[in-house]
Amino acid sequence: MQKLIIDGGLPLNGETVIQTAKNAALPIIAACILTDEPVTIENCPHLNDIDAMLNIMRHLGCTAEFFGDNLTVCCRDVALNVINSDLTGKLRSSIFILGSILSRCRRAYISHPGGCEIGLRPIDLHISGLKGLSVKIVDDCGVICCDGTDMKSGVINLDFASVGATENLMMAGALLDGETVIVNAAREPEIVDLAEFINAMGGDVRGAGGSVISIRGVKKLHGSAYTPMPDRICAGTVLAAVNATGGSVTVKNVVPDHIFGITERLKKAGARLSVRGNAVRITADARPRPIHKLETNVYPAFPTDMQPQFCAMLARASGSSVIVENLFENRFGYTSELVKMGASITVKDRIAVVNGVSSLHGATLKACDLRGGAALVIAALAAEGRSVVYGVEHIDRGYECIERTFAELGGAIHRAEV
Ligand code: EPU
């Protein structure tokens, strides 16, 4: 067990290079099952969630090995082992693997991934989508048993533009005869990245990034080398931190279009931003300004995965902000930790009212989920005095060595054993 020790109050300055995206790399790893040839995922981030996904892949008989930052996955010998709850419990997005196993093997057995700290996270859209491709699915004491022997391509209309369900169905359709069409597909950049990866393996996916995606099944996919997209949430996390602490930082390896919803809100919160190619520079020299109403929604709206980090930033804004969380029913859990630092936040259901205070003070804090943990780090960097953040394993699920990123920018932050 580890903790982060943060002496706050220092501005952040310099430049940082953003890691590749966890939420792109995870479905890409799952999609490796679609081919029996080796795949190299270049510059794959080293994260707890990636390790959890690789453990599932190994359990299924695949090999997965890092050579430096490049991950090589080979799924020549896929075994139809039941993916037990000890594996799915570590990674809610383990359900993304169903589509690729079914496409390749026409059967799959996986324990229900269950809910997590941020919400119940049902999988009904994944299940109904796969049933729409004629997969027979029964729940046998918590194990989802899928029989895809009669699987057929078809048109799937998603009731909600779920990221994971869209990705699952794209993978499911990749090796099916005929055309699978997903209507009301999610439009997140990670969907486009997955489509590009499947196409790099010889697939035929069109329309990703729009709300109708067409997947024409091919007989076989081949190995490939692929670099996932930059992590837009890690970029946003650094930008929000700079607006909270003050300073001037250039964030490199970003796709500015991907973070438009974030940078526009940072401007509202008083930051100055400029874009040059794949780099964004932020300068903040005053207390953040409040944001009248900050509402999360599906891409291209403001992402739910940035809501906690913005809340931490707005905790010391020069006025009151209202945050509305539309995606996950329980994503304000971290706010009670911010209150320990002197923040004034009241939460009712999916709405948080944040009355900015002039300064936060250090405290002993516990991260209970990934983005909530990042919010605590931001608040601690901006606070006066020392904070200790426990539950670092949650932060390590999505940020590659978060303390190194902020220490290189001048933050007084280090990791220690508990
Ligand atoms: N939903 C259902 N039924 C389903 C699927 C989803 O009701 O079958 C609901 C969820 O409960 C949630 C909403 O739909 O309320 C959005 O879920 P979605 O399926 O779009 O999310 P996801 O695929 O489970 C991915 C990211 C999340 C990110 C969301 C939304 C990955 C691995 N995870 O999850 O990332 O918050 O999209 O953008 O891609 C994170 O990185 O911290 C994280 C939680």
Short mmCIF file of C-alpha atoms and ligand atoms in Angstrom, two decimals:
data_model
loop_
_atom_site.label_atom_id
_atom_site.label_comp_id
_atom_site.label_asym_id
_atom_site.label_seq_id
_atom_site.Cartn_x
_atom_site.Cartn_y
_atom_site.Cartn_z
CA MET A 1 0.00 0.00 0.00
CA GLN A 2 1.27 3.44 -0.86
CA LYS A 3 0.39 7.04 -0.19
CA LEU A 4 1.12 10.38 -1.80
CA ILE A 5 2.57 13.17 0.30
CA ILE A 6 1.86 16.60 -1.11
CA ASP A 7 3.04 19.97 0.17
CA GLY A 8 0.66 22.32 -1.58
CA GLY A 9 0.69 25.94 -2.58
CA LEU A 10 3.32 25.87 -5.33
CA PRO A 11 2.52 26.96 -8.89
CA LEU A 12 3.03 24.44 -11.70
CA ASN A 13 5.33 25.41 -14.56
CA GLY A 14 7.07 23.74 -17.50
CA GLU A 15 5.96 21.13 -19.97
CA THR A 16 4.66 17.59 -19.82
CA VAL A 17 3.98 14.86 -22.34
CA ILE A 18 0.65 13.09 -21.99
CA GLN A 19 0.46 9.27 -21.88
CA THR A 20 -1.62 7.25 -24.32
CA ALA A 21 -5.23 6.74 -23.31
CA LYS A 22 -6.27 4.04 -20.87
CA ASN A 23 -9.79 4.06 -22.27
CA ALA A 24 -8.46 3.55 -25.80
CA ALA A 25 -5.85 0.95 -24.85
CA LEU A 26 -8.28 -1.26 -22.88
CA PRO A 27 -10.68 -2.02 -25.76
CA ILE A 28 -7.73 -2.26 -28.15
CA ILE A 29 -6.20 -4.97 -25.95
CA ALA A 30 -9.57 -6.77 -25.90
CA ALA A 31 -9.71 -6.49 -29.70
CA CYS A 32 -6.39 -8.35 -30.00
CA ILE A 33 -8.46 -11.52 -29.51
CA LEU A 34 -9.89 -10.91 -32.97
CA THR A 35 -6.65 -12.12 -34.58
CA ASP A 36 -4.45 -15.17 -34.06
CA GLU A 37 -1.39 -13.10 -35.04
CA PRO A 38 0.74 -11.01 -32.66
CA VAL A 39 -0.16 -7.36 -32.13
CA THR A 40 2.10 -4.65 -30.75
CA ILE A 41 0.51 -1.79 -28.87
CA GLU A 42 3.12 0.93 -28.96
CA ASN A 43 3.61 3.28 -26.06
CA CYS A 44 0.98 1.43 -24.05
CA PRO A 45 0.51 3.07 -20.64
CA HIS A 46 1.65 1.12 -17.55
CA LEU A 47 -1.48 1.19 -15.41
CA ASN A 48 -3.29 -1.01 -12.92
CA ASP A 49 -6.31 -1.28 -15.24
CA ILE A 50 -4.08 -2.41 -18.11
CA ASP A 51 -2.52 -5.07 -15.83
CA ALA A 52 -6.01 -6.23 -14.83
CA MET A 53 -7.01 -6.56 -18.50
CA LEU A 54 -3.78 -8.41 -19.31
CA ASN A 55 -4.47 -10.86 -16.48
CA ILE A 56 -7.82 -11.62 -18.10
CA MET A 57 -6.11 -12.10 -21.48
CA ARG A 58 -3.56 -14.49 -19.94
CA HIS A 59 -6.38 -16.38 -18.21
CA LEU A 60 -7.82 -16.90 -21.70
CA GLY A 61 -4.56 -18.42 -22.92
CA CYS A 62 -3.19 -15.30 -24.66
CA THR A 63 0.35 -14.07 -24.09
CA ALA A 64 1.01 -10.46 -23.21
CA GLU A 65 4.39 -8.95 -22.49
CA PHE A 66 5.78 -5.45 -22.21
CA PHE A 67 9.07 -4.68 -23.97
CA GLY A 68 9.78 -1.26 -22.55
CA ASP A 69 6.68 0.77 -23.39
CA ASN A 70 5.54 -1.55 -26.17
CA LEU A 71 3.09 -4.28 -25.33
CA THR A 72 2.99 -7.41 -27.46
CA VAL A 73 -0.15 -9.50 -27.27
CA CYS A 74 -0.62 -12.83 -29.02
CA CYS A 75 -4.00 -14.58 -28.98
CA ARG A 76 -3.17 -17.58 -31.13
CA ASP A 77 -4.41 -20.10 -28.57
CA VAL A 78 -7.57 -18.66 -27.02
CA ALA A 79 -9.11 -20.94 -24.39
CA LEU A 80 -12.78 -20.57 -23.45
CA ASN A 81 -12.14 -20.40 -19.72
CA VAL A 82 -14.74 -18.82 -17.48
CA ILE A 83 -13.61 -15.31 -16.56
CA ASN A 84 -14.27 -15.37 -12.83
CA SER A 85 -15.36 -12.55 -10.58
CA ASP A 86 -11.90 -12.24 -9.03
CA LEU A 87 -10.78 -11.01 -12.48
CA THR A 88 -13.88 -9.04 -13.51
CA GLY A 89 -14.12 -7.45 -10.05
CA LYS A 90 -10.77 -5.72 -10.66
CA LEU A 91 -11.90 -4.15 -13.93
CA ARG A 92 -15.45 -3.14 -14.65
CA SER A 93 -14.63 -2.78 -18.34
CA SER A 94 -13.75 -6.49 -18.50
CA ILE A 95 -17.19 -6.81 -20.10
CA PHE A 96 -15.67 -5.20 -23.25
CA ILE A 97 -14.01 -8.49 -23.93
CA LEU A 98 -17.27 -10.34 -24.64
CA GLY A 99 -17.63 -9.00 -28.18
CA SER A 100 -14.16 -10.02 -29.30
CA ILE A 101 -14.29 -13.52 -27.76
CA LEU A 102 -17.69 -14.11 -29.34
CA SER A 103 -16.56 -12.84 -32.72
CA ARG A 104 -13.55 -15.16 -32.69
CA CYS A 105 -14.81 -18.24 -30.75
CA ARG A 106 -18.63 -17.91 -30.87
CA ARG A 107 -18.86 -18.70 -27.16
CA ALA A 108 -17.92 -16.78 -24.02
CA TYR A 109 -18.31 -17.12 -20.25
CA ILE A 110 -17.76 -14.14 -17.99
CA SER A 111 -18.77 -13.28 -14.45
CA HIS A 112 -20.95 -10.25 -14.02
CA PRO A 113 -18.62 -7.26 -13.56
CA GLY A 114 -20.85 -5.72 -10.90
CA GLY A 115 -21.05 -2.08 -9.92
CA CYS A 116 -18.32 0.16 -8.58
CA GLU A 117 -17.85 3.27 -6.46
CA ILE A 118 -19.18 5.62 -9.13
CA GLY A 119 -22.42 3.79 -9.86
CA LEU A 120 -24.33 0.59 -10.49
CA ARG A 121 -23.04 0.34 -14.03
CA PRO A 122 -25.55 -2.12 -15.52
CA ILE A 123 -24.66 -4.07 -18.67
CA ASP A 124 -28.14 -4.37 -20.17
CA LEU A 125 -27.13 -2.51 -23.35
CA HIS A 126 -24.20 -4.86 -23.95
CA ILE A 127 -26.47 -7.88 -23.47
CA SER A 128 -29.39 -6.63 -25.56
CA GLY A 129 -26.98 -5.53 -28.32
CA LEU A 130 -25.37 -8.97 -28.49
CA LYS A 131 -28.80 -10.63 -28.39
CA GLY A 132 -29.61 -8.46 -31.41
CA LEU A 133 -26.77 -10.28 -33.18
CA SER A 134 -28.51 -13.59 -32.31
CA VAL A 135 -26.26 -14.48 -29.38
CA LYS A 136 -28.11 -16.64 -26.84
CA ILE A 137 -27.33 -15.40 -23.34
CA VAL A 138 -28.20 -16.88 -19.97
CA ASP A 139 -27.08 -15.82 -16.52
CA ASP A 140 -25.93 -18.92 -14.61
CA CYS A 141 -25.46 -17.85 -10.97
CA GLY A 142 -23.68 -14.63 -11.92
CA VAL A 143 -21.80 -16.08 -14.89
CA ILE A 144 -22.97 -14.67 -18.20
CA CYS A 145 -22.97 -17.60 -20.62
CA CYS A 146 -23.02 -16.60 -24.28
CA ASP A 147 -23.69 -18.96 -27.16
CA GLY A 148 -22.95 -17.32 -30.47
CA THR A 149 -23.11 -20.39 -32.70
CA ASP A 150 -25.96 -18.81 -34.67
CA MET A 151 -24.54 -15.28 -34.55
CA LYS A 152 -25.60 -13.04 -37.42
CA SER A 153 -24.89 -9.46 -38.32
CA GLY A 154 -27.77 -7.03 -37.91
CA VAL A 155 -28.88 -3.52 -37.02
CA ILE A 156 -28.56 -2.62 -33.34
CA ASN A 157 -30.28 0.47 -32.03
CA LEU A 158 -28.76 1.47 -28.70
CA ASP A 159 -31.19 3.11 -26.25
CA PHE A 160 -28.26 5.11 -24.90
CA ALA A 161 -24.93 5.88 -26.62
CA SER A 162 -22.87 3.69 -24.27
CA VAL A 163 -19.14 3.74 -24.92
CA GLY A 164 -18.54 0.16 -23.82
CA ALA A 165 -21.60 -1.30 -25.55
CA THR A 166 -20.61 0.42 -28.81
CA GLU A 167 -17.06 -0.97 -28.51
CA ASN A 168 -18.32 -4.46 -27.68
CA LEU A 169 -20.61 -4.50 -30.70
CA MET A 170 -17.90 -3.18 -33.02
CA MET A 171 -15.70 -6.09 -31.97
CA ALA A 172 -18.58 -8.57 -32.15
CA GLY A 173 -19.31 -7.56 -35.75
CA ALA A 174 -15.69 -7.52 -36.93
CA LEU A 175 -15.57 -11.20 -37.99
CA LEU A 176 -19.29 -11.77 -38.68
CA ASP A 177 -20.60 -12.36 -42.19
CA GLY A 178 -22.37 -9.29 -43.55
CA GLU A 179 -22.86 -5.80 -42.19
CA THR A 180 -23.52 -4.92 -38.55
CA VAL A 181 -24.89 -1.42 -38.03
CA ILE A 182 -24.89 0.35 -34.66
CA VAL A 183 -27.45 3.15 -34.48
CA ASN A 184 -27.07 5.75 -31.70
CA ALA A 185 -23.46 4.70 -31.27
CA ALA A 186 -21.21 6.51 -28.81
CA ARG A 187 -19.08 9.18 -30.52
CA GLU A 188 -16.15 9.41 -28.10
CA PRO A 189 -12.67 9.65 -29.68
CA GLU A 190 -11.81 6.26 -28.13
CA ILE A 191 -14.46 4.71 -30.41
CA VAL A 192 -12.68 6.17 -33.44
CA ASP A 193 -9.38 4.83 -32.13
CA LEU A 194 -10.81 1.32 -31.77
CA ALA A 195 -12.23 1.50 -35.31
CA GLU A 196 -8.83 2.57 -36.63
CA PHE A 197 -7.17 -0.28 -34.80
CA ILE A 198 -9.61 -2.87 -36.18
CA ASN A 199 -9.09 -1.41 -39.65
CA ALA A 200 -5.29 -1.54 -39.16
CA MET A 201 -5.77 -5.30 -38.63
CA GLY A 202 -7.61 -5.53 -41.96
CA GLY A 203 -11.16 -4.86 -40.71
CA ASP A 204 -13.84 -2.70 -42.31
CA VAL A 205 -15.39 -0.31 -39.81
CA ARG A 206 -16.91 2.92 -41.10
CA GLY A 207 -18.63 5.89 -39.54
CA ALA A 208 -16.92 5.82 -36.12
CA GLY A 209 -17.13 9.25 -34.52
CA GLY A 210 -20.68 9.63 -35.87
CA SER A 211 -23.80 8.12 -34.43
CA VAL A 212 -24.16 5.34 -37.03
CA ILE A 213 -21.30 2.87 -37.33
CA SER A 214 -21.14 0.17 -39.97
CA ILE A 215 -18.99 -2.91 -39.48
CA ARG A 216 -18.58 -5.19 -42.45
CA GLY A 217 -17.30 -8.49 -41.18
CA VAL A 218 -14.12 -9.91 -42.72
CA LYS A 219 -12.98 -13.56 -42.74
CA LYS A 220 -9.74 -12.93 -40.88
CA LEU A 221 -7.85 -10.11 -39.22
CA HIS A 222 -4.09 -9.90 -39.14
CA GLY A 223 -1.50 -8.65 -36.64
CA SER A 224 -0.55 -5.02 -36.51
CA ALA A 225 1.41 -2.37 -34.61
CA TYR A 226 -0.69 0.48 -33.27
CA THR A 227 -0.23 3.51 -31.02
CA PRO A 228 -3.37 4.45 -29.05
CA MET A 229 -4.56 8.06 -29.00
CA PRO A 230 -3.33 10.51 -26.32
CA ASP A 231 -5.25 10.44 -23.04
CA ARG A 232 -7.64 13.38 -23.14
CA ILE A 233 -8.57 12.96 -19.47
CA CYS A 234 -4.94 12.98 -18.29
CA ALA A 235 -4.43 16.14 -20.36
CA GLY A 236 -7.51 17.70 -18.80
CA THR A 237 -6.33 16.69 -15.33
CA VAL A 238 -3.03 18.54 -15.73
CA LEU A 239 -4.78 21.59 -17.20
CA ALA A 240 -7.29 21.72 -14.33
CA ALA A 241 -4.44 21.36 -11.82
CA VAL A 242 -2.61 24.33 -13.32
CA ASN A 243 -5.75 26.45 -13.19
CA ALA A 244 -6.12 25.48 -9.53
CA THR A 245 -2.49 26.14 -8.49
CA GLY A 246 -1.58 28.91 -10.90
CA GLY A 247 1.39 28.74 -13.24
CA SER A 248 2.06 28.11 -16.90
CA VAL A 249 2.37 24.67 -18.47
CA THR A 250 2.58 23.29 -22.00
CA VAL A 251 0.82 19.98 -22.34
CA LYS A 252 2.20 17.98 -25.25
CA ASN A 253 0.78 14.96 -27.10
CA VAL A 254 -2.83 16.08 -27.10
CA VAL A 255 -5.44 16.24 -29.83
CA PRO A 256 -6.86 19.72 -29.19
CA ASP A 257 -10.24 18.80 -30.75
CA HIS A 258 -10.62 15.94 -28.25
CA ILE A 259 -10.33 18.30 -25.30
CA PHE A 260 -12.33 21.21 -26.70
CA GLY A 261 -15.15 20.63 -24.17
CA ILE A 262 -12.55 20.85 -21.40
CA THR A 263 -10.54 23.83 -22.67
CA GLU A 264 -13.69 25.89 -23.29
CA ARG A 265 -14.72 25.39 -19.64
CA LEU A 266 -11.20 26.20 -18.45
CA LYS A 267 -11.45 29.52 -20.29
CA LYS A 268 -14.73 30.18 -18.46
CA ALA A 269 -12.83 29.42 -15.26
CA GLY A 270 -10.35 32.17 -16.08
CA ALA A 271 -7.46 30.25 -17.68
CA ARG A 272 -5.65 31.51 -20.76
CA LEU A 273 -5.09 28.82 -23.35
CA SER A 274 -3.30 28.61 -26.67
CA VAL A 275 -2.95 25.74 -29.08
CA ARG A 276 0.02 24.97 -31.27
CA GLY A 277 -0.17 21.70 -33.21
CA ASN A 278 -0.46 18.88 -30.71
CA ALA A 279 0.36 21.06 -27.71
CA VAL A 280 -1.83 23.20 -25.48
CA ARG A 281 -0.40 25.90 -23.26
CA ILE A 282 -2.27 27.04 -20.18
CA THR A 283 -1.51 30.09 -18.07
CA ALA A 284 -3.32 30.86 -14.86
CA ASP A 285 -2.33 33.80 -12.71
CA ALA A 286 -5.35 34.34 -10.50
CA ARG A 287 -7.85 32.36 -8.48
CA PRO A 288 -10.13 30.30 -10.75
CA ARG A 289 -13.41 31.92 -11.70
CA PRO A 290 -16.60 30.00 -10.89
CA ILE A 291 -18.54 28.23 -13.64
CA HIS A 292 -22.22 29.03 -13.40
CA LYS A 293 -23.29 25.56 -14.55
CA LEU A 294 -21.00 22.67 -15.45
CA GLU A 295 -22.90 19.69 -16.77
CA THR A 296 -21.43 16.34 -17.82
CA ASN A 297 -22.69 14.47 -20.83
CA VAL A 298 -21.59 12.24 -23.70
CA TYR A 299 -18.95 13.48 -26.13
CA PRO A 300 -18.51 16.20 -27.31
CA ALA A 301 -20.05 17.65 -24.12
CA PHE A 302 -18.05 18.01 -20.91
CA PRO A 303 -16.79 14.52 -19.87
CA THR A 304 -17.87 12.89 -16.63
CA ASP A 305 -14.27 11.69 -16.23
CA MET A 306 -13.25 15.35 -15.69
CA GLN A 307 -16.03 16.27 -13.28
CA PRO A 308 -14.14 15.56 -10.00
CA GLN A 309 -10.97 17.36 -11.16
CA PHE A 310 -13.01 20.46 -12.09
CA CYS A 311 -14.80 20.32 -8.76
CA ALA A 312 -11.43 20.38 -6.98
CA MET A 313 -10.37 23.35 -9.10
CA LEU A 314 -13.65 25.21 -8.48
CA ALA A 315 -13.40 24.58 -4.73
CA ARG A 316 -11.14 27.62 -4.55
CA ALA A 317 -12.89 29.70 -7.21
CA SER A 318 -13.91 33.29 -6.57
CA GLY A 319 -17.63 32.43 -6.43
CA SER A 320 -20.20 29.63 -6.60
CA SER A 321 -20.45 26.92 -9.25
CA VAL A 322 -23.08 24.28 -9.88
CA ILE A 323 -22.03 20.89 -11.20
CA VAL A 324 -24.56 18.47 -12.68
CA GLU A 325 -23.47 14.85 -13.16
CA ASN A 326 -25.61 13.19 -15.81
CA LEU A 327 -23.70 9.97 -16.48
CA PHE A 328 -23.00 8.22 -13.18
CA GLU A 329 -25.35 8.33 -10.20
CA ASN A 330 -22.65 8.20 -7.52
CA ARG A 331 -19.74 10.27 -8.75
CA PHE A 332 -19.55 12.87 -5.98
CA GLY A 333 -18.14 10.54 -3.29
CA TYR A 334 -14.79 12.38 -3.23
CA THR A 335 -16.42 15.69 -2.22
CA SER A 336 -16.51 14.69 1.47
CA GLU A 337 -12.69 14.54 1.32
CA LEU A 338 -12.52 18.02 -0.23
CA VAL A 339 -14.71 19.29 2.60
CA LYS A 340 -12.03 18.04 5.04
CA MET A 341 -9.70 20.52 3.32
CA GLY A 342 -12.04 23.43 3.97
CA ALA A 343 -14.02 23.24 0.72
CA SER A 344 -17.66 24.28 0.83
CA ILE A 345 -19.59 21.75 -1.25
CA THR A 346 -23.13 20.48 -0.87
CA VAL A 347 -24.34 17.52 -2.86
CA LYS A 348 -27.90 16.50 -3.53
CA ASP A 349 -28.44 13.55 -5.84
CA ARG A 350 -26.62 14.43 -9.05
CA ILE A 351 -26.01 18.10 -8.31
CA ALA A 352 -23.13 19.66 -6.38
CA VAL A 353 -23.04 23.31 -5.35
CA VAL A 354 -19.47 24.46 -4.88
CA ASN A 355 -18.99 27.72 -3.00
CA GLY A 356 -15.41 28.70 -3.72
CA VAL A 357 -13.22 29.44 -0.71
CA SER A 358 -10.09 31.58 -0.82
CA SER A 359 -7.85 28.77 0.34
CA LEU A 360 -7.91 25.06 1.09
CA HIS A 361 -5.74 23.48 3.79
CA GLY A 362 -3.87 20.19 3.80
CA ALA A 363 -5.55 17.08 5.26
CA THR A 364 -5.34 13.30 5.41
CA LEU A 365 -7.38 12.05 2.48
CA LYS A 366 -8.54 8.77 0.99
CA ALA A 367 -9.07 8.19 -2.72
CA CYS A 368 -11.96 5.79 -3.33
CA ASP A 369 -12.03 5.88 -7.12
CA LEU A 370 -9.79 6.89 -9.99
CA ARG A 371 -10.97 10.38 -10.99
CA GLY A 372 -12.02 11.27 -7.46
CA GLY A 373 -8.44 10.41 -6.47
CA ALA A 374 -7.06 12.75 -9.14
CA ALA A 375 -9.32 15.48 -7.75
CA LEU A 376 -7.78 15.02 -4.30
CA VAL A 377 -4.29 15.38 -5.77
CA ILE A 378 -5.31 18.63 -7.51
CA ALA A 379 -6.86 20.02 -4.35
CA ALA A 380 -3.77 19.03 -2.32
CA LEU A 381 -1.42 20.71 -4.84
CA ALA A 382 -3.49 23.90 -4.55
CA ALA A 383 -3.93 23.79 -0.76
CA GLU A 384 -1.82 25.40 1.94
CA GLY A 385 0.22 22.86 3.91
CA ARG A 386 0.70 19.11 3.75
CA SER A 387 -1.80 16.51 2.56
CA VAL A 388 -1.44 12.76 2.58
CA VAL A 389 -3.52 10.85 0.03
CA TYR A 390 -4.22 7.17 0.68
CA GLY A 391 -5.83 4.79 -1.81
CA VAL A 392 -3.20 5.54 -4.46
CA GLU A 393 -3.94 2.21 -6.15
CA HIS A 394 -7.15 3.79 -7.49
CA ILE A 395 -5.18 6.65 -9.04
CA ASP A 396 -2.68 4.18 -10.50
CA ARG A 397 -5.56 2.61 -12.43
CA GLY A 398 -5.48 5.50 -14.89
CA TYR A 399 -2.48 7.77 -14.31
CA GLU A 400 1.03 6.59 -15.02
CA CYS A 401 3.00 7.80 -12.01
CA ILE A 402 0.92 10.90 -11.29
CA GLU A 403 3.49 12.15 -8.76
CA ARG A 404 6.22 12.24 -11.41
CA THR A 405 4.04 14.33 -13.74
CA PHE A 406 3.36 16.95 -11.09
CA ALA A 407 6.82 16.86 -9.48
CA GLU A 408 8.39 17.57 -12.90
CA LEU A 409 6.15 20.65 -13.11
CA GLY A 410 7.35 21.92 -9.73
CA GLY A 411 4.79 20.37 -7.40
CA ALA A 412 6.09 19.09 -4.04
CA ILE A 413 4.68 15.58 -4.28
CA HIS A 414 6.16 12.17 -3.66
CA ARG A 415 5.08 8.60 -3.05
CA ALA A 416 5.87 6.61 0.06
CA GLU A 417 5.00 3.20 1.48
CA VAL A 418 2.20 3.23 4.03
N1 EPU B 1 -25.12 2.09 -18.94
C1 EPU B 1 -26.26 1.34 -18.79
N2 EPU B 1 -26.31 0.11 -19.35
C2 EPU B 1 -25.26 -0.41 -20.05
C3 EPU B 1 -24.09 0.37 -20.20
C4 EPU B 1 -24.05 1.61 -19.63
O1 EPU B 1 -27.22 1.79 -18.17
O2 EPU B 1 -25.37 -1.55 -20.53
C5 EPU B 1 -25.05 3.42 -18.29
C6 EPU B 1 -23.94 3.45 -17.23
O3 EPU B 1 -24.39 2.92 -15.99
C7 EPU B 1 -23.61 4.91 -17.15
C8 EPU B 1 -23.80 5.38 -18.61
O4 EPU B 1 -24.62 4.39 -19.23
O5 EPU B 1 -24.54 5.55 -16.34
C9 EPU B 1 -22.50 5.54 -19.36
O6 EPU B 1 -21.85 4.31 -19.48
P1 EPU B 1 -20.92 3.89 -20.68
O7 EPU B 1 -21.28 2.50 -21.07
O8 EPU B 1 -20.92 4.93 -21.75
O9 EPU B 1 -19.51 3.89 -19.96
P2 EPU B 1 -18.45 2.73 -19.92
O10 EPU B 1 -18.23 2.21 -21.28
O11 EPU B 1 -18.76 1.77 -18.85
C10 EPU B 1 -16.47 4.36 -20.37
C11 EPU B 1 -15.18 4.71 -19.69
C12 EPU B 1 -15.49 5.45 -18.40
C13 EPU B 1 -16.27 6.71 -18.76
C14 EPU B 1 -17.55 6.34 -19.52
C15 EPU B 1 -18.33 7.53 -20.00
C16 EPU B 1 -13.70 2.95 -20.35
C17 EPU B 1 -12.88 1.79 -19.96
N3 EPU B 1 -14.44 3.50 -19.39
O12 EPU B 1 -17.17 3.54 -19.46
O13 EPU B 1 -14.23 5.81 -17.85
O14 EPU B 1 -16.62 7.39 -17.58
O15 EPU B 1 -17.18 5.56 -20.69
O16 EPU B 1 -17.56 8.35 -20.80
O17 EPU B 1 -13.68 3.36 -21.50
C18 EPU B 1 -12.72 6.42 -16.15
O18 EPU B 1 -11.81 6.35 -16.99
O19 EPU B 1 -12.56 6.94 -15.02
C19 EPU B 1 -14.05 5.89 -16.49
C20 EPU B 1 -14.97 5.59 -15.58
#
